[in-house]
XYZ file of C-alpha atoms in Angstrom:
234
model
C 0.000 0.000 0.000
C 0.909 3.266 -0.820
C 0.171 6.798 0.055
C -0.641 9.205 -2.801
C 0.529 12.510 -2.252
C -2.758 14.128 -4.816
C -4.977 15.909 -2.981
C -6.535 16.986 -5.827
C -7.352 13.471 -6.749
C -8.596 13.110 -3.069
C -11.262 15.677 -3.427
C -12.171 14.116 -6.608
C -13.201 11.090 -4.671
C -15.319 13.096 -1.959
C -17.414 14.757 -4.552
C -17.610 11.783 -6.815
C -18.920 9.632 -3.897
C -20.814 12.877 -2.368
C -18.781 12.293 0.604
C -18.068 16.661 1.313
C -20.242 16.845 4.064
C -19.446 13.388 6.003
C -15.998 13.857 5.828
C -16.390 17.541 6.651
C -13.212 20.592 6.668
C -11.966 19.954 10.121
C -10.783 15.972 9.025
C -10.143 17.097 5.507
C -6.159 18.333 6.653
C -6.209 14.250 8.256
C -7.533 12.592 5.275
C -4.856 10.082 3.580
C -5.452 8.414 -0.364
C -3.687 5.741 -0.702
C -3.128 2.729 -3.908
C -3.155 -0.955 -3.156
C -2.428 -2.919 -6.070
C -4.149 -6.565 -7.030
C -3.665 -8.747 -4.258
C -2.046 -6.673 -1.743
C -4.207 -6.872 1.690
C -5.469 -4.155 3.197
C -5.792 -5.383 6.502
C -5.694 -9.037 7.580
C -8.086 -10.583 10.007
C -6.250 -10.567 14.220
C -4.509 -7.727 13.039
C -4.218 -4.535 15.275
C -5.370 -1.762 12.910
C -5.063 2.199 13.173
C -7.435 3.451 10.173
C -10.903 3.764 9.009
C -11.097 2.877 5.488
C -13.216 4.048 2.873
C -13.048 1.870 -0.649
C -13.390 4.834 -3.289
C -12.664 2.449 -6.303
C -11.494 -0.963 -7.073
C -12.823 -3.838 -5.489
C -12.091 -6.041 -2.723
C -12.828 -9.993 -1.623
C -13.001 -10.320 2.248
C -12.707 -13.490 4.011
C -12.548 -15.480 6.971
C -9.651 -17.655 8.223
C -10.719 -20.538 10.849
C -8.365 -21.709 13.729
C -7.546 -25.036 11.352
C -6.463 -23.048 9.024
C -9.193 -23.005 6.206
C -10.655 -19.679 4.171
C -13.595 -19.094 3.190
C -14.942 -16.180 1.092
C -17.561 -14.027 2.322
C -18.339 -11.444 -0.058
C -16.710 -8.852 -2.609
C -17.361 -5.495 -2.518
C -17.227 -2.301 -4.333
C -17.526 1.776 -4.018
C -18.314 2.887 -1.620
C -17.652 0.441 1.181
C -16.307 1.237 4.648
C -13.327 -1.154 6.579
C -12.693 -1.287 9.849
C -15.623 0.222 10.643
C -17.094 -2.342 13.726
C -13.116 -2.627 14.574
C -13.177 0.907 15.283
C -15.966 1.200 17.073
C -15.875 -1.520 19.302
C -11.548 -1.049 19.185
C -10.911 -4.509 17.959
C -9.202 -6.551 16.153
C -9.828 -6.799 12.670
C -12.265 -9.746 11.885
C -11.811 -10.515 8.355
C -9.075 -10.113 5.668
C -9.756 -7.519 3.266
C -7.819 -7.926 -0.245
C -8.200 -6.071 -3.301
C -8.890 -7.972 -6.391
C -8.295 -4.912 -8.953
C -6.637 -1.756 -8.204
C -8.223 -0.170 -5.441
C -7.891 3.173 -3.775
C -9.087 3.873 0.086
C -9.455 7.206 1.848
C -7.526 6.595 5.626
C -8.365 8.038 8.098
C -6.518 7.870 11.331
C -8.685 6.830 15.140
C -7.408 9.250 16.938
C -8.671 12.171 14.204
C -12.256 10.545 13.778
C -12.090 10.812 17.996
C -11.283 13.909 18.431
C -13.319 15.468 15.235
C -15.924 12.826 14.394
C -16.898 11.366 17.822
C -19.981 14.425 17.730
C -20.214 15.144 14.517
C -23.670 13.970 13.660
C -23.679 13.481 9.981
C -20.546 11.190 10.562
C -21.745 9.630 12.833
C -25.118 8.612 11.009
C -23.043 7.454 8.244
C -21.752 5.008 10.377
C -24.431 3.852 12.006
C -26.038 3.002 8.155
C -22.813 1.570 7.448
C -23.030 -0.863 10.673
C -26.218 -1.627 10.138
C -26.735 -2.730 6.658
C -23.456 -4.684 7.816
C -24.992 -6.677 10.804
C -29.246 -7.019 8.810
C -27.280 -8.401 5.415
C -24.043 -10.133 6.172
C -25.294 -11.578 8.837
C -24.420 -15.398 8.496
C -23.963 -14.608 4.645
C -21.225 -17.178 4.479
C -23.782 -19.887 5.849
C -26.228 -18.570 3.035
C -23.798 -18.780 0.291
C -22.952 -22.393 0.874
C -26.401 -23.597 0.673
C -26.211 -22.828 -3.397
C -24.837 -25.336 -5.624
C -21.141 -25.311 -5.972
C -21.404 -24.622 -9.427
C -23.356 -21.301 -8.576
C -20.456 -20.335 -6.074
C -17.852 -21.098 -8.525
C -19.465 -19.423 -11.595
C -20.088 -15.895 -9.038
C -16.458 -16.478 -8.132
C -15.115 -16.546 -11.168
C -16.700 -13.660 -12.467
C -15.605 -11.306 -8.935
C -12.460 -12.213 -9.452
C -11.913 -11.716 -13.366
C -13.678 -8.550 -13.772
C -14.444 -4.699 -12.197
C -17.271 -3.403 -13.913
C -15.472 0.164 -12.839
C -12.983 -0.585 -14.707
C -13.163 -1.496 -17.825
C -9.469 -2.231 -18.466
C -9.325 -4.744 -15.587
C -9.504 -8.633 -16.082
C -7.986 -10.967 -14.871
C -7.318 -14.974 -14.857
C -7.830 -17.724 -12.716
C -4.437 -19.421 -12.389
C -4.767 -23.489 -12.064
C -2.063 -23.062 -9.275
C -4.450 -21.440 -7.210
C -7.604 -23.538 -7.293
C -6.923 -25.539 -3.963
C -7.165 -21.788 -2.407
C -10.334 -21.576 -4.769
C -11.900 -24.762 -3.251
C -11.303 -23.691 0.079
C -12.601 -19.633 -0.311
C -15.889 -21.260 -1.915
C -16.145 -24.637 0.755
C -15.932 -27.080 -1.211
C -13.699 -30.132 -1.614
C -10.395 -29.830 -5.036
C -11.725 -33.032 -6.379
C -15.267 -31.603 -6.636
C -13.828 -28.566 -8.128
C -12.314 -30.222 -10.876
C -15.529 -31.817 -11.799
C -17.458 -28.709 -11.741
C -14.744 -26.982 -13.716
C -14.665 -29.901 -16.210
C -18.185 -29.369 -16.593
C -18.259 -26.048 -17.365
C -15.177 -26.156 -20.218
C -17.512 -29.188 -21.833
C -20.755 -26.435 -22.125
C -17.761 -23.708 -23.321
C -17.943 -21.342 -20.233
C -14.519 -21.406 -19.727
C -11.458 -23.261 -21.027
C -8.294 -25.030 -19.200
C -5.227 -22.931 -21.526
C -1.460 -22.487 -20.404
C -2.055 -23.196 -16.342
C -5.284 -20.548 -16.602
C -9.211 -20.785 -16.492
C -9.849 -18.447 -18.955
C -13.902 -17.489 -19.302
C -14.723 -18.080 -22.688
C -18.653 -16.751 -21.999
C -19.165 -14.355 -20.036
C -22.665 -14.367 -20.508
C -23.538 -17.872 -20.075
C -21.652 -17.897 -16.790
C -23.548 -14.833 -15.462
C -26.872 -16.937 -16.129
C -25.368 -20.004 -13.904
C -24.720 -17.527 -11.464
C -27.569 -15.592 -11.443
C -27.047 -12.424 -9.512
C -23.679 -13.099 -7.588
C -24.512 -14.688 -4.710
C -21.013 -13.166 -3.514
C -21.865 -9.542 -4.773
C -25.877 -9.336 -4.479
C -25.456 -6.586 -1.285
């Protein structure tokens, strides 16, 4: 992650996400942009973290580690989302890993700037309290939910989070064959089962197996198996 010393580009962001009068002039002198490229993490779950986050482009997959060891994906998300949000609030650790799949940039803000400047600052605050929210009435036990669809319809929604950015229309990406243990284990499933699902799909010319890649060869036909995203519907 890196900072980016713009601040026109900064105020770009807080008018193109109408963010002026949350983020008002007294935390504007505070306010940090910064660039994480694909795959970097910005922030990993048991981490100790110093900075609300707000995703102002890009998107990012966030998911859960248990104590054996296994991952599993709980949703992507895009502009504008808020991180570290409940870790700030309730000054904890972070409780998922937050990656960025394309290009992202966040707007940092440091805890001890949003304490002394947006602890009564009502139309901060009320943004937050939307944010919390909509996080606790939808993503609550969203991983449960996902795994009741077919594996097919987790792979397909998958698959199409991770390969494209509809923000940007220069992004895609590839599915390397390398990773698709990882891939079995983000989507909770089983690498054998994978394999048949993914051999599947390359027989009805959704994707293909090329040069150690799954490389969609429909785009369309895999956004009808998927239906609306199960891991991008919120």
């Amino acid at each position: 992650m890196r900072e980016i010393q713009d601040q026109e580009q900064l105020y770009h962001f807080l008018q193109l996400h109408q963010l002026e009068s949350i983020l008002y002039e007294p935390l504007r002198p505070h306010l940090s942009l910064h660039r994480l490229e694909q795959g970097e993490k910005l922030c990993m779950q048991g981490d100790t973290i110093e900075y609300l986050y707000i995703l102002v482009q890009g998107k990012v997959k966030i998911y859960t580690s248990s104590t054996e060891g296994k991952t599993l994906i709980l949703c992507f998300k895009k502009p504008i989302e808020v991180i570290g949000d409940v870790e700030y609030i309730r000054s904890s650790q972070v409780i998922n890993t937050v990656e960025a799949v394309s290009p992202i940039y966040v707007i940092g803000i440091h805890h001890q700037w949003m304490h002394k400047y947006g602890r009564d600052y009502a139309p901060l605050l009320q943004f937050l309290l939307d944010v919390v929210t909509r996080k606790f009435c939808l993503d609550s036990d969203f991983s449960n939910f996902n795994l009741m669809y077919p594996v097919e319809v987790r792979l397909a929604s998958y698959l199409l989070s991770v390969s494209f950015d509809e923000s940007d229309s220069v992004f895609h990406e590839e599915l390397r064959v390398s990773s698709l243990v990882d891939v079995a284990n983000l989507i909770g499933t089983s690498y054998r089962h994978l394999n048949r699902v993914i051999r599947k799909m390359i027989e009805d010319g959704w994707v293909e197996r090329t040069k150690g890649y799954i490389v969609i060869r429909d785009k369309q036909g895999l956004s009808e198996l998927a239906g609306h995203n199960i891991y991008e519907s919120l």
